[in-house]
Coordinates of C-alpha atoms in Angstrom, one line a residue:
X1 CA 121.1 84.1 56.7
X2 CA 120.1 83.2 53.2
X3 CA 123.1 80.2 53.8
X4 CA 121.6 79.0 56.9
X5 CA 117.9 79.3 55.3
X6 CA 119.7 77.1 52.5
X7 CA 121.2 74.1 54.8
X8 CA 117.7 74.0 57.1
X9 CA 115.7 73.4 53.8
X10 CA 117.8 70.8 52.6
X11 CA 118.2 68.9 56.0
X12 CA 114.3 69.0 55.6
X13 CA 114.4 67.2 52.0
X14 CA 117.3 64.9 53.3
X15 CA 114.5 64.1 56.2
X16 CA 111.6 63.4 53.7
X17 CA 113.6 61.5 51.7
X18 CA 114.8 59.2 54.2
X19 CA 111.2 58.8 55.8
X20 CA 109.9 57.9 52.2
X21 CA 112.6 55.5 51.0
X22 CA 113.2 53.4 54.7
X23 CA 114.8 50.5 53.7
X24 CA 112.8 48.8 56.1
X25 CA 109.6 49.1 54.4
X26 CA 111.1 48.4 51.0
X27 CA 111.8 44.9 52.2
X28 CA 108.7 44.4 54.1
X29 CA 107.3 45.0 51.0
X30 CA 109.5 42.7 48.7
X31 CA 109.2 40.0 51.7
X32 CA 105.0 40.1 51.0
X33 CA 105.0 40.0 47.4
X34 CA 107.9 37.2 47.5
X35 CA 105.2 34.9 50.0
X36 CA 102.5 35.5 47.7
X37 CA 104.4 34.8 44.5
X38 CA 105.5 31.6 46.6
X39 CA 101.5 30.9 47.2
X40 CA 100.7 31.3 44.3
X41 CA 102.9 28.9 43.2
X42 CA 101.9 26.2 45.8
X43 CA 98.0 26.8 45.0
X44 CA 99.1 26.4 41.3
X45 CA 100.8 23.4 42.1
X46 CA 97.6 22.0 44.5
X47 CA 95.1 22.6 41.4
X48 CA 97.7 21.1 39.1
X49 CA 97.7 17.1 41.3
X50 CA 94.1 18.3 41.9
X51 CA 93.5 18.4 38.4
X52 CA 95.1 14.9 38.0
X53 CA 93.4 13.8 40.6
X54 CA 90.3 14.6 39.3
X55 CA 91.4 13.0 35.4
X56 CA 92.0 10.0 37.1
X57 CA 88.5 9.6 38.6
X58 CA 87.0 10.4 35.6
X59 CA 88.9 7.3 34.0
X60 CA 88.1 5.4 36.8
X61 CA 84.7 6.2 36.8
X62 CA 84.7 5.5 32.6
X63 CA 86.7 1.9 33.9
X64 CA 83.9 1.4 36.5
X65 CA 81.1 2.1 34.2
X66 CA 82.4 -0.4 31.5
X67 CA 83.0 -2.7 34.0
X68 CA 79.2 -2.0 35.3
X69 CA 78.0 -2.9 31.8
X70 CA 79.5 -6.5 31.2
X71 CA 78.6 -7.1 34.9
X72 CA 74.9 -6.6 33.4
X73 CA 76.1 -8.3 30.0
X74 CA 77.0 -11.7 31.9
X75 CA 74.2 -11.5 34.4
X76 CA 71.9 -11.5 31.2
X77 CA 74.0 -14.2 29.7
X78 CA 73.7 -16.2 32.7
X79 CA 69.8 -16.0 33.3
X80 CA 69.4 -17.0 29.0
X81 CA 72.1 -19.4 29.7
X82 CA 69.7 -20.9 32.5
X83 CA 66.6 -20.9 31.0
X84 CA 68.6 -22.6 27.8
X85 CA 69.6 -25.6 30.1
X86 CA 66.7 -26.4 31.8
X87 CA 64.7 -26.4 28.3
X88 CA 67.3 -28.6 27.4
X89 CA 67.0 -31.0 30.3
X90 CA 63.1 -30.5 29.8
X91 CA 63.6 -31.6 25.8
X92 CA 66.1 -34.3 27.1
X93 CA 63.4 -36.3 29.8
X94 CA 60.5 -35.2 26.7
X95 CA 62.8 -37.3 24.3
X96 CA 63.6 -39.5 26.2
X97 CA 59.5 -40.8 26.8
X98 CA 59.6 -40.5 22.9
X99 CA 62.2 -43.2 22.8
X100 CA 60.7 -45.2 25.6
X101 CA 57.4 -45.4 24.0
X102 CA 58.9 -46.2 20.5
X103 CA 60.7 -48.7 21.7
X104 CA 57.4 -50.7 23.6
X105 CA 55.5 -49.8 20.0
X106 CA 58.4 -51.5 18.5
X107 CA 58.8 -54.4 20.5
X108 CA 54.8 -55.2 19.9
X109 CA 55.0 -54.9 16.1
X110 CA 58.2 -57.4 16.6
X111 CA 55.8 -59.8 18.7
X112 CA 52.8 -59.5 15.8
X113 CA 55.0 -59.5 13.0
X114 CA 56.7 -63.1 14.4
X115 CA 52.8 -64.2 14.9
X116 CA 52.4 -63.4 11.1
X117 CA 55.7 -65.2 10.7
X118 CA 54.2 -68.3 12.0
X119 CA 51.0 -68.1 10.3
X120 CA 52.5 -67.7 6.4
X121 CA 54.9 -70.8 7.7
X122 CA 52.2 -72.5 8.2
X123 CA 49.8 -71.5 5.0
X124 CA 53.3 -72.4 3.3
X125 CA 53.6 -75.8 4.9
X126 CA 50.2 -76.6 4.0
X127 CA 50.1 -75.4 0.3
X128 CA 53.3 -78.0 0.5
X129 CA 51.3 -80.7 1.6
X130 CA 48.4 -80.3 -0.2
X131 CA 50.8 -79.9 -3.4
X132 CA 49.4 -76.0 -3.8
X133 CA 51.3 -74.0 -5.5
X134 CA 54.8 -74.7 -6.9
X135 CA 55.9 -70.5 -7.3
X136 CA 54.7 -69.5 -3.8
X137 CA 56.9 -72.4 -2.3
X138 CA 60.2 -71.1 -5.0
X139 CA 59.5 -68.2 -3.4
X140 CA 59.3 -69.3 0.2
X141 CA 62.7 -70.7 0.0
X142 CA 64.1 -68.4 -2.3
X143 CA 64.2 -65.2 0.2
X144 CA 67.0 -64.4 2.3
X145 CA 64.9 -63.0 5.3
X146 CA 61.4 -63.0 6.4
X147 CA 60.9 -59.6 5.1
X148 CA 62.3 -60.2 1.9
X149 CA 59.8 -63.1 1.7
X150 CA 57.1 -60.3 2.5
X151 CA 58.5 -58.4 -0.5
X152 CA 58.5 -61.4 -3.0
X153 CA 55.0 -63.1 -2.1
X154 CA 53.6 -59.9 -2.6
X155 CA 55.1 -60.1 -6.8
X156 CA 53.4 -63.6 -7.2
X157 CA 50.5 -63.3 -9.1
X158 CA 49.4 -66.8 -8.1
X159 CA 48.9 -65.8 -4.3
X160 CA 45.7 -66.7 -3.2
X161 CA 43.2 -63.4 -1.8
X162 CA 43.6 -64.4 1.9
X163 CA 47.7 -65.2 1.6
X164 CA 47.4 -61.5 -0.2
X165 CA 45.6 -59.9 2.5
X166 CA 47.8 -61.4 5.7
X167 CA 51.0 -60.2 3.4
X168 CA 49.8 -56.5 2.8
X169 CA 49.4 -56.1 6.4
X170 CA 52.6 -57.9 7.2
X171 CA 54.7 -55.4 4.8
X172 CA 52.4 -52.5 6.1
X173 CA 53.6 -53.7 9.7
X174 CA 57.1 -53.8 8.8
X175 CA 57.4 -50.5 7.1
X176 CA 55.5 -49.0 9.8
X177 CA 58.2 -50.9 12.5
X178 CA 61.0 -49.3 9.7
X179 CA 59.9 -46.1 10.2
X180 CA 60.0 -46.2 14.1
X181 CA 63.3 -48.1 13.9
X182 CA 64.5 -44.8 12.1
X183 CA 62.6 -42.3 14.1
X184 CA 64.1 -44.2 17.6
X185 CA 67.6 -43.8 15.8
X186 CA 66.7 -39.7 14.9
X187 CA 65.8 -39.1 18.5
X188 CA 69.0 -41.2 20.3
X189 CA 70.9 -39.2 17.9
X190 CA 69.6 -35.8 18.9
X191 CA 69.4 -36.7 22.5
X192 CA 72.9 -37.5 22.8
X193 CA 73.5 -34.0 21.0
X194 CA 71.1 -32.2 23.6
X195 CA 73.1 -33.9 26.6
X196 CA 76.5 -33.1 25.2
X197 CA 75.2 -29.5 24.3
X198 CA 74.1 -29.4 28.2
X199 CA 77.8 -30.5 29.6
X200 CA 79.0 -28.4 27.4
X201 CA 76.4 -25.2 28.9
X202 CA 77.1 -26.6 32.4
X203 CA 80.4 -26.0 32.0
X204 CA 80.3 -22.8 30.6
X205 CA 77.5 -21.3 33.4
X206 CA 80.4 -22.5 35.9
X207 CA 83.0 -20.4 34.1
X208 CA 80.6 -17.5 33.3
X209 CA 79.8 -17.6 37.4
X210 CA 83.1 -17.5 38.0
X211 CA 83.8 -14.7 35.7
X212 CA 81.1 -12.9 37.0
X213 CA 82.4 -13.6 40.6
X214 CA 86.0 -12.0 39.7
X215 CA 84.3 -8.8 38.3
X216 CA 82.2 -8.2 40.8
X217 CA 85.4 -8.3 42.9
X218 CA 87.3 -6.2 41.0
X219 CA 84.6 -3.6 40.7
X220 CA 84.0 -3.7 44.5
X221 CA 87.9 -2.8 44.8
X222 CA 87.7 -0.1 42.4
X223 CA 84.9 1.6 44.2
X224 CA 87.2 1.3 47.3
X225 CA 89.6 3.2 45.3
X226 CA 87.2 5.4 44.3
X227 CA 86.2 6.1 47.8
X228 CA 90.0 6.4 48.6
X229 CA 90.8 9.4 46.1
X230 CA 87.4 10.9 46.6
X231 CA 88.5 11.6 50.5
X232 CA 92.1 12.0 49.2
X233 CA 90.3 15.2 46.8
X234 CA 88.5 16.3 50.1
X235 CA 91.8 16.7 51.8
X236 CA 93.4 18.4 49.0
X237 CA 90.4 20.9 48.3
X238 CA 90.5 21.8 52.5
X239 CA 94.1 22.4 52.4
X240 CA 93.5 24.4 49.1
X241 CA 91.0 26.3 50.7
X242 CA 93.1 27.5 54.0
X243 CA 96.4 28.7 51.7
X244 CA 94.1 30.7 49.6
X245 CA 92.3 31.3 53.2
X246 CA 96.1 32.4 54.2
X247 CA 96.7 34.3 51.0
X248 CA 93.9 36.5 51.1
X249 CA 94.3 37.6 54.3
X250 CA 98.1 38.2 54.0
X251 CA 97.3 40.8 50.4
X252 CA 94.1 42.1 53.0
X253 CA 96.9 42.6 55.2
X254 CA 99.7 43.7 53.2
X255 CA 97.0 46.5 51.8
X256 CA 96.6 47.5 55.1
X257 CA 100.0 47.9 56.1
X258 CA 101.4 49.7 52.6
X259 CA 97.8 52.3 53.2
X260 CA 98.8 52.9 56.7
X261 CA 102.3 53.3 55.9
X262 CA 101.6 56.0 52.6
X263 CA 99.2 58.2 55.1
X264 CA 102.1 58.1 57.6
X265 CA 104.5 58.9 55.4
X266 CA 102.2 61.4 54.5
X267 CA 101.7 63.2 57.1
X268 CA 105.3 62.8 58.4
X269 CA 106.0 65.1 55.3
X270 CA 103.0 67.7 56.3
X271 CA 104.8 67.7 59.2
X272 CA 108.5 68.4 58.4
X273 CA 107.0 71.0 56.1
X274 CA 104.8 73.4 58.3
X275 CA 107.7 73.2 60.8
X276 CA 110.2 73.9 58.1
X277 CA 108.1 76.6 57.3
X278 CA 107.9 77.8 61.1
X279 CA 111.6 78.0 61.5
X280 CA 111.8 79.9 58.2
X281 CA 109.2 82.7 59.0
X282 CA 111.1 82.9 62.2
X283 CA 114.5 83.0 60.7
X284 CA 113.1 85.8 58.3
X285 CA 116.4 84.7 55.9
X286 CA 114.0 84.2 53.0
X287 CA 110.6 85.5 50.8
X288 CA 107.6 83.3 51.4
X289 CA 108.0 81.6 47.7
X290 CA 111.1 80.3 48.5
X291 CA 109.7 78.4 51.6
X292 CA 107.2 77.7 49.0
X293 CA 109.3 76.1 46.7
X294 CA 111.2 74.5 49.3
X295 CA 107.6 73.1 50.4
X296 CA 107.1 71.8 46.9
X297 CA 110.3 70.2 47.1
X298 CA 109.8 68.9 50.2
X299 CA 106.6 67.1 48.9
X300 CA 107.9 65.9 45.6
X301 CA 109.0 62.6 46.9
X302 CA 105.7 61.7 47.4
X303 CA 105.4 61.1 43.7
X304 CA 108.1 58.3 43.8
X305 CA 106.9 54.9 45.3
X306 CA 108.4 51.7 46.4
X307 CA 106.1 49.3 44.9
X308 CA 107.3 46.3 43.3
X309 CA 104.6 44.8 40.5
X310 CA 103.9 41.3 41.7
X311 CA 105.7 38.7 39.1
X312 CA 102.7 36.4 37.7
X313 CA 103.5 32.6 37.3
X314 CA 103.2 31.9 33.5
X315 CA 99.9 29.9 32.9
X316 CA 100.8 26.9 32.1
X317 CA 85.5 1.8 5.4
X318 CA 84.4 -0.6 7.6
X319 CA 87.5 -2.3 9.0
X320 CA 88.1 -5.7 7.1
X321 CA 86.4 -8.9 9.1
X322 CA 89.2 -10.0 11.0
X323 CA 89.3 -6.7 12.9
X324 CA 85.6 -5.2 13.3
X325 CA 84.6 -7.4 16.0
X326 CA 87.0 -6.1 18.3
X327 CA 84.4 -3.5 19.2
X328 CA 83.3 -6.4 21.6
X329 CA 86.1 -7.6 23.3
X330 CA 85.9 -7.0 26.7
X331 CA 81.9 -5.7 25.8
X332 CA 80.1 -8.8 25.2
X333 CA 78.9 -12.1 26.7
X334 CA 78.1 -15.7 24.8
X335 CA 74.3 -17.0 25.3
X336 CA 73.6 -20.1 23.7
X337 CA 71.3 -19.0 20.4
X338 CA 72.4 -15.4 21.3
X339 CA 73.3 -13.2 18.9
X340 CA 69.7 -13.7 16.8
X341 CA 68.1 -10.7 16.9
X342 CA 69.2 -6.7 17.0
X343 CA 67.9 -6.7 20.9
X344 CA 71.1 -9.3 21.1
X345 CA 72.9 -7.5 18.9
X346 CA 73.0 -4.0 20.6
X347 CA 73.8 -5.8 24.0
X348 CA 76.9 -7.8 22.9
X349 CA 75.2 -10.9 23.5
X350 CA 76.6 -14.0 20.9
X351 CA 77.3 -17.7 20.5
X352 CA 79.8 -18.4 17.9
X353 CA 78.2 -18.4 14.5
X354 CA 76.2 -15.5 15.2
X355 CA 79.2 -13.5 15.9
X356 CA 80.8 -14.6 12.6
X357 CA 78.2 -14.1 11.0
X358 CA 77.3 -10.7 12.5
X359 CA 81.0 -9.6 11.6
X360 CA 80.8 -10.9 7.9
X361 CA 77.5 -8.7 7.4
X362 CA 79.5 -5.8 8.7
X363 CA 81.7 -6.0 5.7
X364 CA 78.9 -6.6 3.1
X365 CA 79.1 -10.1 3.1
X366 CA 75.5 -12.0 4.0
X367 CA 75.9 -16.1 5.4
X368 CA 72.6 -16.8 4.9
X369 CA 69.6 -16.1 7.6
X370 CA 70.5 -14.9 10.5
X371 CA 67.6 -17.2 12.3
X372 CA 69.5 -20.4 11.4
X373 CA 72.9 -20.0 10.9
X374 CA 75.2 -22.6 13.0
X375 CA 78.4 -24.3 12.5
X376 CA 76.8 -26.7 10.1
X377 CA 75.6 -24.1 7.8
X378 CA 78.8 -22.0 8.3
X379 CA 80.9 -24.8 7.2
X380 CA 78.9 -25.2 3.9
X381 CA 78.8 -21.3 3.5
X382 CA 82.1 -21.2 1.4
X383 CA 85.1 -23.0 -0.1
X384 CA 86.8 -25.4 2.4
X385 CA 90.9 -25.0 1.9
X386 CA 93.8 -27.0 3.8
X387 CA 94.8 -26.3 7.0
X388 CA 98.5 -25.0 5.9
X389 CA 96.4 -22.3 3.8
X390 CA 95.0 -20.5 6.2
X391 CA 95.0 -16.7 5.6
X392 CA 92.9 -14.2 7.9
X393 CA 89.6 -13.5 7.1
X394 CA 89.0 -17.9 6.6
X395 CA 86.4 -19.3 9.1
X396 CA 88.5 -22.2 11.6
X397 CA 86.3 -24.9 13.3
X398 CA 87.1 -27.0 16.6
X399 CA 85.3 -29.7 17.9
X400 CA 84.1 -29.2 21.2
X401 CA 81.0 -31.0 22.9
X402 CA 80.6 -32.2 19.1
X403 CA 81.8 -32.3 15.6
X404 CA 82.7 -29.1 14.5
X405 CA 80.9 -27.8 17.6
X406 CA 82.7 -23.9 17.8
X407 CA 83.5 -21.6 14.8
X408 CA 86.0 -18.7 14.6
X409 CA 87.6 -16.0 12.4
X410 CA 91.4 -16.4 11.5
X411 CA 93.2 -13.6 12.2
X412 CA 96.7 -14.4 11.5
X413 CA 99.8 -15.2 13.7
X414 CA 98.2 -19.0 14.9
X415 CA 95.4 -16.7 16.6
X416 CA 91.1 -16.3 16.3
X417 CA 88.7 -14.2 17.4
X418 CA 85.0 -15.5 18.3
X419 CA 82.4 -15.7 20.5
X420 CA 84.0 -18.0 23.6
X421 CA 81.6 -19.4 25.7
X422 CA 84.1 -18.4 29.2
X423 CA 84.7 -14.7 28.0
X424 CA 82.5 -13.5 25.4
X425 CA 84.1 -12.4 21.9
X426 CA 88.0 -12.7 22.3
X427 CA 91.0 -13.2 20.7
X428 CA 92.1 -16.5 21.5
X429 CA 95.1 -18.7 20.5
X430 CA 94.8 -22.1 18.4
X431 CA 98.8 -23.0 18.3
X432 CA 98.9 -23.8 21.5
X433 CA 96.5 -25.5 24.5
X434 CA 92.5 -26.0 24.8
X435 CA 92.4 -24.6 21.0
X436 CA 95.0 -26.1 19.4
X437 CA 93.7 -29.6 20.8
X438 CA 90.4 -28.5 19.9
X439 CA 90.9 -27.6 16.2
X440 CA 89.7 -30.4 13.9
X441 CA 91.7 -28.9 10.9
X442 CA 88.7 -27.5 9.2
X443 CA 88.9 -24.0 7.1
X444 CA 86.1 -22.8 5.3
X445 CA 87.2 -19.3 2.8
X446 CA 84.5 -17.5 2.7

């Protein structure tokens, strides 16, 4: 009996056993932990070309914003640009009416001083006649010119009053005809440089437009882009959002499963026990502690489980002058007279000479007032050395709409940097084209 008792209480445990360790379940489980290993992965792997995704709208925003700002740079540069040109043309038609009127003031004190010619001809034609006197004539037909005659009747003591009187205002008129002469010469000169500086603006509000025109293009294009990888984001963060929808319903169910599973197993053990326990009190073969122990045995497999931890994915001095106007490149915009003031200044707004001299001051180095530097005062500012010389840092002048009409700073390698009227501050290149045929051969070391 005791034999029999023996082979029923381990067909029970054999039983429990089985029911706890089904091979089944062990893989169901592996299979679940497996899938969200694998989700885990792909979620990893959404965040990770989310993440890039998102770095490269940040640059492209950083891009768009810089962009943004010389948009506003050469809209600024275009409207001073403007307002430079049409006080030019104003100063131009203003000058002009100078000249005009100069020349009709001119052209009477011509006709008055010919009358006065006339009449000292004839005082000097009479004084001959009447045998007047002898110096006056010597001095007549010594002069070269009527107005050296002025000059030397003047010297002769001998001149009678009224001869004195008529010659004082005859030199008066021809120094005052002198000195419009000269001003009429001043005011040509200046209006030819006022019409050559207006080409020259002309020309350069074309190519500013034009630049203008190009960026607001490219910064329409970029915000297309933009738009693109914003709904490309969208798409990425929805399909993000139904895998970890997926995931968290497969763990919810998963739990589920592995809960209902333990309380089955559970009671399927309870089970096998109380009627392992019924056969034994009718079998009678054995005490109640050994059905108790056999009980105890029977439930010990509870304590063993089939659980597999999930595996977790590992987590993954001031520069020297040739270089500190680089800042600007790509960040500025040229405006005739720009580059006067620290409004100017923080805007990135420059004609040539302000720039070099804004650079040279960044090094310590002063070029005189900032108010009224230009090319001509630049190329007095320091030591002018031959062309086969040059070293970086030397200041290199082209002519342009006039004589050493642009200024740059040499930076080595047949290249300058300065404030071009079609881009702003650049690097550009003298060795070859517009600069090269440009450059007059004039280097000033500073």
């Amino acid at each position: 009996m005791k034999k029999k008792m023996l082979l029923l209480n381990t067909t029970v445990l054999l039983g429990l056993g089985g029911v706890l360790s089904t091979p089944a379940y062990a893989s169901t489980i592996q299979d679940m932990e497996s899938q969200k290993f694998q989700i885990q992965n792909q979620r990893q792997d959404v965040q990770s070309n989310i993440k890039a995704a998102s770095d490269e709208l940040t640059s492209l925003q950083a891009e768009q914003d810089q962009m943004k700002a010389q948009l506003e740079r050469l809209t600024i540069a275009e409207e001073e640009n403007n307002k430079k040109a049409q006080k030019t043309e104003a100063d131009i038609k203003e000058t002009s009416k100078q000249v005009e009127q100069l020349e009709k003031e001119i052209k009477l004190l011509q006709e008055k001083l010919e009358k006065r010619n006339d009449i000292l001809k004839d005082r000097a034609r009479s004084l001959q006649e009447s045998g007047g006197n002898v110096e006056y004539l010597q001095v007549l037909l010594g002069s070269s010119s009527f107005s050296d005659f002025v000059d030397r009747a003047l010297a002769v003591s001998t001149i009678v009053d009224a001869d004195r009187g008529i010659l004082k205002e005859t030199k008066n008129m021809q120094d005052e005809l002198k000195t419009k002469q000269a001003d009429v010469k001043s005011k040509l000169a200046s209006l030819e440089d006022m019409k050559a500086e207006l080409d020259e603006m002309t020309v350069q509000l074309a190519a500013q437009k034009k630049q203008k025109d190009a960026l607001a293009k490219e910064l329409k294009d970029k915000e297309a882009k933009n738009e693109e990888l914003k709904a490309s984001l969208q798409a990425k963060d929805s399909s993000l959002a139904n895998e970890q929808s997926t995931l968290e319903q497969n763990i919810k169910d998963q739990k589920a499963a592995e809960e209902a599973a333990r309380k089955a197993a559970e009671q399927a053990a309870k089970e096998a026990a109380k009627k392992a326990a019924e056969q034994a009190q009718k079998a009678a073969a054995a005490p109640a502690e050994q059905a108790d122990s056999s009980s105890a045995k029977a439930e010990a497999p509870k304590a063993s489980s089939n659980d597999v931890a999930p595996t977790s994915a590992p987590a993954p001095k001031a520069s020297n002058v040739v270089t500190v106007g680089n800042r600007w490149i790509g960040n500025s915009a040229y405006v005739f007279g720009g580059g006067r003031s620290q409004s100017d200044i923080s805007r990135g707004l420059f004609d040539c000479s302000s720039f070099v001299h804004w650079a040279y001051s960044q090094v310590g180095v002063n070029l005189g007032p900032l108010g009224s530097v230009s090319t001509e005062t630049l190329k007095h500012a320091g030591t002018q050395v031959s062309s086969s010389q040059m070293q970086p840092g030397d200041l290199v002048f082209f002519d342009t709409y006039k004589k050493d009409g642009h200024v740059g700073i040499y930076v080595g390698g047949g290249k300058f940097i300065g404030a071009q009227s079609s881009t702003g501050v650049a690097i550009a290149n003298m060795s070859s084209g517009y600069w090269k045929q440009k450059f007059n051969g004039r280097v000033v070391r500073i």
